[in-house]
PDB file of C-alpha atoms and ligand atoms in Angstrom:
ATOM      1  CA  MET A 760      10.008   4.038   0.058  1.00 48.00           C
ATOM      2  CA  THR A 761       8.331   5.001   3.308  1.00 58.00           C
ATOM      3  CA  GLY A 762       5.940   2.678   5.104  1.00 83.00           C
ATOM      4  CA  GLN A 763       4.863  -0.781   4.086  1.00 95.00           C
ATOM      5  CA  SER A 764       4.301  -1.815   0.526  1.00 97.00           C
ATOM      6  CA  LEU A 765       0.864  -2.979  -0.562  1.00 97.00           C
ATOM      7  CA  LEU A 766       2.241  -6.490  -1.113  1.00 98.00           C
ATOM      8  CA  LYS A 767       3.465  -6.490   2.496  1.00 98.00           C
ATOM      9  CA  LYS A 768       0.177  -5.093   3.830  1.00 97.00           C
ATOM     10  CA  MET A 769      -1.679  -7.921   2.088  1.00 97.00           C
ATOM     11  CA  GLY A 770       0.617 -10.420   3.788  1.00 97.00           C
ATOM     12  CA  THR A 771       2.304 -11.674   0.634  1.00 98.00           C
ATOM     13  CA  PRO A 772       4.987 -14.212   1.631  1.00 98.00           C
ATOM     14  CA  VAL A 773       8.595 -13.118   1.112  1.00 98.00           C
ATOM     15  CA  PHE A 774      10.780 -15.880  -0.295  1.00 98.00           C
ATOM     16  CA  TRP A 775      14.552 -15.551  -0.357  1.00 98.00           C
ATOM     17  CA  ALA A 776      15.807 -19.133  -0.486  1.00 98.00           C
ATOM     18  CA  GLU A 777      19.380 -17.878  -0.846  1.00 98.00           C
ATOM     19  CA  GLY A 778      19.040 -15.378   2.023  1.00 98.00           C
ATOM     20  CA  HIS A 779      17.646 -11.843   2.008  1.00 98.00           C
ATOM     21  CA  PRO A 780      19.968  -9.470   0.178  1.00 97.00           C
ATOM     22  CA  GLY A 781      19.202  -6.447   2.379  1.00 96.00           C
ATOM     23  CA  PRO A 782      18.180  -3.126   0.872  1.00 94.00           C
ATOM     24  CA  LEU A 783      18.979  -2.720  -2.822  1.00 97.00           C
ATOM     25  CA  ARG A 784      19.428   0.637  -4.508  1.00 96.00           C
ATOM     26  CA  ARG A 785      17.668   1.298  -7.801  1.00 96.00           C
ATOM     27  CA  GLU A 786      20.050   4.075  -8.719  1.00 95.00           C
ATOM     28  CA  ASP A 787      23.065   1.737  -8.742  1.00 95.00           C
ATOM     29  CA  TRP A 788      21.296  -1.166 -10.454  1.00 98.00           C
ATOM     30  CA  THR A 789      22.468  -2.576 -13.738  1.00 98.00           C
ATOM     31  CA  LEU A 790      20.850  -5.314 -15.771  1.00 98.00           C
ATOM     32  CA  ASP A 791      22.949  -7.361 -18.190  1.00 98.00           C
ATOM     33  CA  ILE A 792      21.395  -8.851 -21.303  1.00 98.00           C
ATOM     34  CA  ALA A 793      23.760 -11.590 -22.398  1.00 98.00           C
ATOM     35  CA  GLY A 794      24.231 -14.944 -24.074  1.00 98.00           C
ATOM     36  CA  MET A 795      22.925 -15.665 -27.567  1.00 98.00           C
ATOM     37  CA  VAL A 796      22.344 -12.049 -28.542  1.00 98.00           C
ATOM     38  CA  ARG A 797      23.747  -9.892 -31.297  1.00 98.00           C
ATOM     39  CA  ARG A 798      23.564  -6.846 -29.053  1.00 98.00           C
ATOM     40  CA  PRO A 799      24.740  -7.575 -25.501  1.00 98.00           C
ATOM     41  CA  LEU A 800      23.640  -4.789 -23.186  1.00 97.00           C
ATOM     42  CA  THR A 801      24.251  -3.459 -19.725  1.00 98.00           C
ATOM     43  CA  LEU A 802      21.236  -1.341 -18.881  1.00 98.00           C
ATOM     44  CA  THR A 803      21.450   1.278 -16.135  1.00 98.00           C
ATOM     45  CA  TRP A 804      18.405   2.082 -14.020  1.00 98.00           C
ATOM     46  CA  GLU A 805      17.820   5.227 -16.107  1.00 98.00           C
ATOM     47  CA  GLU A 806      17.941   3.168 -19.281  1.00 98.00           C
ATOM     48  CA  ILE A 807      15.531   0.585 -17.861  1.00 98.00           C
ATOM     49  CA  LEU A 808      13.018   3.344 -17.084  1.00 98.00           C
ATOM     50  CA  LYS A 809      13.305   4.660 -20.643  1.00 98.00           C
ATOM     51  CA  LEU A 810      12.230   1.319 -22.145  1.00 98.00           C
ATOM     52  CA  PRO A 811       8.574   1.008 -23.168  1.00 98.00           C
ATOM     53  CA  LYS A 812       6.577   0.446 -19.992  1.00 98.00           C
ATOM     54  CA  THR A 813       3.577  -1.827 -19.706  1.00 98.00           C
ATOM     55  CA  VAL A 814       1.151  -2.431 -16.841  1.00 98.00           C
ATOM     56  CA  GLU A 815      -0.457  -5.864 -16.758  1.00 96.00           C
ATOM     57  CA  TYR A 816      -2.946  -7.540 -14.467  1.00 95.00           C
ATOM     58  CA  ALA A 817      -1.307 -10.763 -13.428  1.00 97.00           C
ATOM     59  CA  ARG A 818      -1.117 -13.235 -10.601  1.00 97.00           C
ATOM     60  CA  LEU A 819       2.013 -14.642  -9.036  1.00 98.00           C
ATOM     61  CA  THR A 820       1.142 -18.181  -7.967  1.00 98.00           C
ATOM     62  CA  SER A 821       3.438 -20.256  -5.796  1.00 98.00           C
ATOM     63  CA  VAL A 822       3.784 -24.027  -5.839  1.00 98.00           C
ATOM     64  CA  THR A 823       3.532 -23.622  -2.033  1.00 98.00           C
ATOM     65  CA  ARG A 824      -0.128 -22.818  -2.736  1.00 98.00           C
ATOM     66  CA  TRP A 825      -0.757 -19.106  -2.592  1.00 98.00           C
ATOM     67  CA  SER A 826      -1.527 -16.581  -5.282  1.00 97.00           C
ATOM     68  CA  VAL A 827      -1.386 -12.783  -5.312  1.00 97.00           C
ATOM     69  CA  GLY A 828      -2.762 -10.574  -8.049  1.00 97.00           C
ATOM     70  CA  GLY A 829      -2.524  -6.966  -9.115  1.00 96.00           C
ATOM     71  CA  ARG A 830      -1.210  -4.585 -11.707  1.00 96.00           C
ATOM     72  CA  TRP A 831       2.465  -5.137 -12.305  1.00 98.00           C
ATOM     73  CA  GLY A 832       4.394  -2.440 -14.126  1.00 98.00           C
ATOM     74  CA  GLY A 833       7.576  -3.021 -16.036  1.00 98.00           C
ATOM     75  CA  VAL A 834       9.088  -3.997 -19.350  1.00 98.00           C
ATOM     76  CA  ARG A 835       7.898  -6.924 -21.426  1.00 98.00           C
ATOM     77  CA  LEU A 836      10.499  -9.633 -21.883  1.00 98.00           C
ATOM     78  CA  ALA A 837       9.443  -9.605 -25.549  1.00 98.00           C
ATOM     79  CA  GLU A 838      10.799  -6.049 -25.657  1.00 98.00           C
ATOM     80  CA  ILE A 839      14.138  -7.217 -24.214  1.00 98.00           C
ATOM     81  CA  CYS A 840      14.315  -9.980 -26.844  1.00 98.00           C
ATOM     82  CA  GLU A 841      13.815  -7.371 -29.585  1.00 98.00           C
ATOM     83  CA  LEU A 842      16.329  -4.988 -28.122  1.00 98.00           C
ATOM     84  CA  ALA A 843      19.047  -7.611 -27.740  1.00 98.00           C
ATOM     85  CA  ALA A 844      18.479  -9.145 -31.208  1.00 98.00           C
ATOM     86  CA  LEU A 845      18.535 -12.838 -30.355  1.00 98.00           C
ATOM     87  CA  ARG A 846      20.737 -15.145 -32.336  1.00 98.00           C
ATOM     88  CA  PRO A 847      19.172 -18.085 -34.179  1.00 98.00           C
ATOM     89  CA  GLY A 848      18.988 -21.084 -31.881  1.00 98.00           C
ATOM     90  CA  ALA A 849      18.265 -19.100 -28.720  1.00 98.00           C
ATOM     91  CA  ALA A 850      15.402 -20.968 -27.041  1.00 98.00           C
ATOM     92  CA  PHE A 851      15.496 -20.121 -23.313  1.00 98.00           C
ATOM     93  CA  ALA A 852      15.822 -17.047 -21.117  1.00 98.00           C
ATOM     94  CA  ARG A 853      17.727 -17.632 -17.887  1.00 99.00           C
ATOM     95  CA  PHE A 854      17.328 -15.171 -15.021  1.00 99.00           C
ATOM     96  CA  HIS A 855      20.103 -14.528 -12.534  1.00 99.00           C
ATOM     97  CA  SER A 856      19.151 -12.936  -9.235  1.00 98.00           C
ATOM     98  CA  TYR A 857      21.407 -10.595  -7.279  1.00 98.00           C
ATOM     99  CA  ARG A 858      24.533 -12.517  -6.085  1.00 97.00           C
ATOM    100  CA  GLY A 859      23.948 -15.197  -8.721  1.00 97.00           C
ATOM    101  CA  ILE A 860      22.839 -17.968  -6.347  1.00 98.00           C
ATOM    102  CA  TYR A 861      19.218 -18.049  -7.487  1.00 98.00           C
ATOM    103  CA  THR A 862      18.696 -18.700 -11.177  1.00 98.00           C
ATOM    104  CA  THR A 863      15.898 -20.155 -13.272  1.00 98.00           C
ATOM    105  CA  SER A 864      15.141 -20.568 -16.986  1.00 98.00           C
ATOM    106  CA  ILE A 865      11.989 -20.310 -19.072  1.00 98.00           C
ATOM    107  CA  PRO A 866      11.300 -21.145 -22.723  1.00 98.00           C
ATOM    108  CA  LEU A 867      11.228 -18.182 -25.107  1.00 98.00           C
ATOM    109  CA  GLU A 868       7.628 -18.965 -26.119  1.00 98.00           C
ATOM    110  CA  ILE A 869       6.667 -18.099 -22.538  1.00 98.00           C
ATOM    111  CA  ALA A 870       9.071 -15.167 -22.284  1.00 98.00           C
ATOM    112  CA  ARG A 871       7.482 -13.584 -25.354  1.00 98.00           C
ATOM    113  CA  LYS A 872       3.908 -13.725 -23.979  1.00 98.00           C
ATOM    114  CA  GLU A 873       2.279 -10.405 -23.172  1.00 97.00           C
ATOM    115  CA  ARG A 874       2.260 -10.742 -19.384  1.00 97.00           C
ATOM    116  CA  SER A 875       5.849 -11.990 -19.045  1.00 98.00           C
ATOM    117  CA  LEU A 876       7.620  -9.003 -17.551  1.00 98.00           C
ATOM    118  CA  LEU A 877      10.659  -7.619 -15.933  1.00 99.00           C
ATOM    119  CA  ALA A 878       8.539  -5.875 -13.323  1.00 99.00           C
ATOM    120  CA  TYR A 879       9.565  -2.900 -11.196  1.00 98.00           C
ATOM    121  CA  GLU A 880       6.174  -1.814  -9.830  1.00 98.00           C
ATOM    122  CA  PHE A 881       3.147  -3.352  -8.154  1.00 98.00           C
ATOM    123  CA  GLU A 882      -0.023  -1.209  -8.132  1.00 97.00           C
ATOM    124  CA  GLY A 883       2.113   1.813  -8.973  1.00 98.00           C
ATOM    125  CA  GLU A 884       4.527   1.305  -6.059  1.00 98.00           C
ATOM    126  CA  PRO A 885       8.201   0.596  -6.738  1.00 98.00           C
ATOM    127  CA  LEU A 886       9.107  -2.968  -5.700  1.00 98.00           C
ATOM    128  CA  ASP A 887      11.301  -3.132  -2.625  1.00 97.00           C
ATOM    129  CA  ALA A 888      13.957  -5.780  -2.081  1.00 97.00           C
ATOM    130  CA  ASP A 889      11.539  -8.045  -0.161  1.00 98.00           C
ATOM    131  CA  TYR A 890       9.498  -8.507  -3.324  1.00 98.00           C
ATOM    132  CA  GLY A 891      12.316  -8.542  -5.836  1.00 98.00           C
ATOM    133  CA  GLY A 892      13.048  -4.897  -6.367  1.00 98.00           C
ATOM    134  CA  PRO A 893      14.455  -3.033  -8.067  1.00 98.00           C
ATOM    135  CA  ILE A 894      13.404  -5.364 -10.894  1.00 98.00           C
ATOM    136  CA  ARG A 895      12.205  -8.970 -11.053  1.00 99.00           C
ATOM    137  CA  ALA A 896      10.900 -11.505 -13.498  1.00 99.00           C
ATOM    138  CA  LEU A 897       7.119 -11.876 -13.340  1.00 98.00           C
ATOM    139  CA  ILE A 898       6.002 -14.936 -15.247  1.00 98.00           C
ATOM    140  CA  PRO A 899       2.330 -15.444 -14.347  1.00 98.00           C
ATOM    141  CA  TYR A 900       1.975 -18.435 -16.703  1.00 98.00           C
ATOM    142  CA  LEU A 901       4.180 -20.688 -14.529  1.00 98.00           C
ATOM    143  CA  TRP A 902       4.752 -21.450 -10.834  1.00 98.00           C
ATOM    144  CA  GLY A 903       6.278 -18.543  -8.957  1.00 98.00           C
ATOM    145  CA  TYR A 904       9.746 -20.056  -8.719  1.00 99.00           C
ATOM    146  CA  LYS A 905      10.250 -18.993 -12.359  1.00 99.00           C
ATOM    147  CA  SER A 906       9.690 -15.348 -11.314  1.00 99.00           C
ATOM    148  CA  ALA A 907      13.269 -14.677 -10.171  1.00 99.00           C
ATOM    149  CA  LYS A 908      13.623 -11.650  -7.920  1.00 98.00           C
ATOM    150  CA  SER A 909      16.133  -8.796  -8.079  1.00 98.00           C
ATOM    151  CA  VAL A 910      17.378  -9.794 -11.506  1.00 99.00           C
ATOM    152  CA  VAL A 911      20.870  -8.672 -12.534  1.00 98.00           C
ATOM    153  CA  MET A 912      21.151 -10.654 -15.749  1.00 98.00           C
ATOM    154  CA  VAL A 913      18.948 -12.181 -18.412  1.00 99.00           C
ATOM    155  CA  GLU A 914      20.921 -14.718 -20.401  1.00 98.00           C
ATOM    156  CA  PHE A 915      19.621 -16.215 -23.644  1.00 98.00           C
ATOM    157  CA  LEU A 916      20.527 -19.853 -24.159  1.00 98.00           C
ATOM    158  CA  ARG A 917      20.025 -22.777 -26.495  1.00 98.00           C
ATOM    159  CA  GLU A 918      19.204 -25.119 -23.594  1.00 98.00           C
ATOM    160  CA  SER A 919      17.494 -24.698 -20.274  1.00 97.00           C
ATOM    161  CA  VAL A 920      19.826 -24.751 -17.247  1.00 97.00           C
ATOM    162  CA  PRO A 921      18.252 -26.186 -14.085  1.00 98.00           C
ATOM    163  CA  GLY A 922      18.046 -23.394 -11.521  1.00 98.00           C
ATOM    164  CA  TYR A 923      17.977 -23.094  -7.750  1.00 98.00           C
ATOM    165  CA  TRP A 924      14.732 -25.001  -7.220  1.00 98.00           C
ATOM    166  CA  GLU A 925      14.960 -27.173 -10.320  1.00 98.00           C
ATOM    167  CA  VAL A 926      18.159 -28.834  -9.047  1.00 98.00           C
ATOM    168  CA  ARG A 927      16.294 -29.429  -5.778  1.00 98.00           C
ATOM    169  CA  GLY A 928      13.551 -31.382  -7.491  1.00 97.00           C
ATOM    170  CA  TYR A 929      11.027 -28.816  -8.754  1.00 98.00           C
ATOM    171  CA  SER A 930       9.907 -29.426 -12.320  1.00 98.00           C
ATOM    172  CA  ASP A 931      11.668 -27.453 -15.028  1.00 98.00           C
ATOM    173  CA  THR A 932       8.392 -26.870 -16.885  1.00 98.00           C
ATOM    174  CA  ALA A 933       6.707 -25.416 -13.752  1.00 98.00           C
ATOM    175  CA  GLU A 934       3.203 -25.766 -15.147  1.00 98.00           C
ATOM    176  CA  ILE A 935       0.630 -24.583 -12.644  1.00 98.00           C
ATOM    177  CA  GLU A 936      -1.441 -27.513 -11.392  1.00 98.00           C
ATOM    178  CA  ALA A 937      -5.083 -27.465 -10.338  1.00 97.00           C
ATOM    179  CA  GLY A 938      -5.859 -27.451  -6.635  1.00 96.00           C
ATOM    180  CA  GLU A 939      -6.439 -25.268  -3.625  1.00 96.00           C
ATOM    181  CA  VAL A 940      -4.472 -22.064  -3.069  1.00 96.00           C
ATOM    182  CA  LEU A 941      -4.635 -19.220  -0.589  1.00 97.00           C
ATOM    183  CA  ASP A 942      -5.740 -16.057  -2.379  1.00 96.00           C
ATOM    184  CA  VAL A 943      -3.534 -13.477  -0.697  1.00 97.00           C
ATOM    185  CA  ASN A 944      -5.798 -10.640  -1.900  1.00 95.00           C
ATOM    186  CA  THR A 945      -8.818 -11.895   0.032  1.00 94.00           C
ATOM    187  CA  GLY A 946      -7.270 -14.258   2.588  1.00 95.00           C
ATOM    188  CA  LYS A 947      -9.554 -17.040   1.347  1.00 95.00           C
ATOM    189  CA  ARG A 948      -8.776 -20.464  -0.039  1.00 95.00           C
ATOM    190  CA  ARG A 949      -9.732 -21.077  -3.671  1.00 93.00           C
ATOM    191  CA  LEU A 950      -9.660 -23.867  -6.168  1.00 94.00           C
ATOM    192  CA  ILE A 951      -7.669 -23.009  -9.250  1.00 94.00           C
ATOM    193  CA  PRO A 952      -7.682 -24.833 -12.571  1.00 94.00           C
ATOM    194  CA  ALA A 953      -4.399 -25.868 -14.188  1.00 96.00           C
ATOM    195  CA  GLY A 954      -2.471 -23.198 -16.078  1.00 96.00           C
ATOM    196  CA  GLU A 955      -2.133 -19.468 -15.576  1.00 96.00           C
ATOM    197  CA  VAL A 956      -4.288 -18.109 -12.765  1.00 95.00           C
ATOM    198  CA  VAL A 957      -6.015 -15.280 -14.600  1.00 88.00           C
ATOM    199  CA  LYS A 958      -9.123 -14.640 -12.591  1.00 73.00           C
ATOM    200  CA  PHE A 959      -9.347 -11.666 -10.268  1.00 64.00           C
ATOM    201  CA  TRP A 960     -11.255 -12.873  -7.275  1.00 58.00           C
ATOM    202  CA  LYS A 961     -13.419 -10.197  -5.772  1.00 54.00           C
ATOM    203  CA  SER A 962     -14.602 -11.962  -2.625  1.00 43.00           C
TER     204      SER A 962
HETATM  205  N1  MTE B 319      16.050 -14.614  -5.896  1.00 65.94           N
HETATM  206  C1  MTE B 319      14.954 -15.309  -5.584  1.00 65.94           C
HETATM  207  N2  MTE B 319      13.892 -15.223  -6.402  1.00 65.94           N
HETATM  208  C2  MTE B 319      12.760 -15.913  -6.108  1.00 65.94           C
HETATM  209  C3  MTE B 319      12.705 -16.760  -4.973  1.00 65.94           C
HETATM  210  C4  MTE B 319      13.850 -16.825  -4.141  1.00 65.94           C
HETATM  211  O1  MTE B 319      13.882 -17.539  -3.125  1.00 65.94           O
HETATM  212  N3  MTE B 319      14.946 -16.075  -4.471  1.00 65.94           N
HETATM  213  N4  MTE B 319      11.569 -17.497  -4.718  1.00 65.94           N
HETATM  214  C5  MTE B 319      10.683 -17.745  -5.856  1.00 65.94           C
HETATM  215  C6  MTE B 319       9.405 -18.303  -5.464  1.00 65.94           C
HETATM  216  S1  MTE B 319       9.384 -19.959  -5.068  1.00 65.94           S
HETATM  217  C7  MTE B 319       8.263 -17.560  -5.473  1.00 65.94           C
HETATM  218  S2  MTE B 319       6.760 -18.256  -5.204  1.00 65.94           S
HETATM  219  C8  MTE B 319       8.298 -16.097  -5.675  1.00 65.94           C
HETATM  220  C9  MTE B 319       7.760 -15.399  -4.452  1.00 65.94           C
HETATM  221  O2  MTE B 319       7.816 -14.010  -4.636  1.00 65.94           O
HETATM  222  P1  MTE B 319       7.725 -13.029  -3.388  1.00 65.94           P
HETATM  223  O3  MTE B 319       8.822 -13.411  -2.432  1.00 65.94           O
HETATM  224  O4  MTE B 319       7.906 -11.672  -3.993  1.00 65.94           O
HETATM  225  O5  MTE B 319       6.378 -13.208  -2.787  1.00 65.94           O
HETATM  226  O6  MTE B 319       9.612 -15.607  -5.924  1.00 65.94           O
HETATM  227  C10 MTE B 319      10.454 -16.478  -6.675  1.00 65.94           C
HETATM  228  N5  MTE B 319      11.699 -15.803  -6.938  1.00 65.94           N
HETATM  229 MO1   MO B 320       7.137 -20.495  -4.855  1.00 65.94          MO
END
């Protein structure tokens, strides 16, 4: 990509608790679908692009009190569940970020919702490594720490495994709480209700 991404231009914070991975190449990317599945898969970048694509309006909302919204393009996690043919008893999806240091898990009921994505675009632009490219989890229903960036594996499990932030005291349920957040799109502070931040603030 040349120039700054839209997310960068808007001033969206870049979080890499485990350290920035540097540039990541789409062409070499593989995504493993593993765990309690009848059909384990290693998807190449070409194969990822061939999966049914969806574009969803959604907001990424951080427990550190900011929220950014836009049209995220990618593959529904529901689609991945179908493709991998989950085994009975699978109840959580665990994301592993590049290098395996950052992980987090979400319940399958959330993973199967329509705006739970493995996203590779924001407003039609490919995601760069700052924002979790080539492909990231985007789980707008829960605090942003569930939206693992630069995902190399989705593992289906019977139990949730506490991830990077969960072992450091963040709640495993990650339900969005009411309060003030910075709306990155407008630069203004807003009060949000509890739960998914769905509203698109215009001013
Ligand atoms: N690999 C990885 N994924 C991550 C994080 C991280 O530090 N490392 N931070 C999480 C948190 S706390 C938030 S709020 C969002 C922030 O996404 P952004 O850096 O694209 O703005 O990414 C989530 N995914
Ligand atoms: Mo966050």
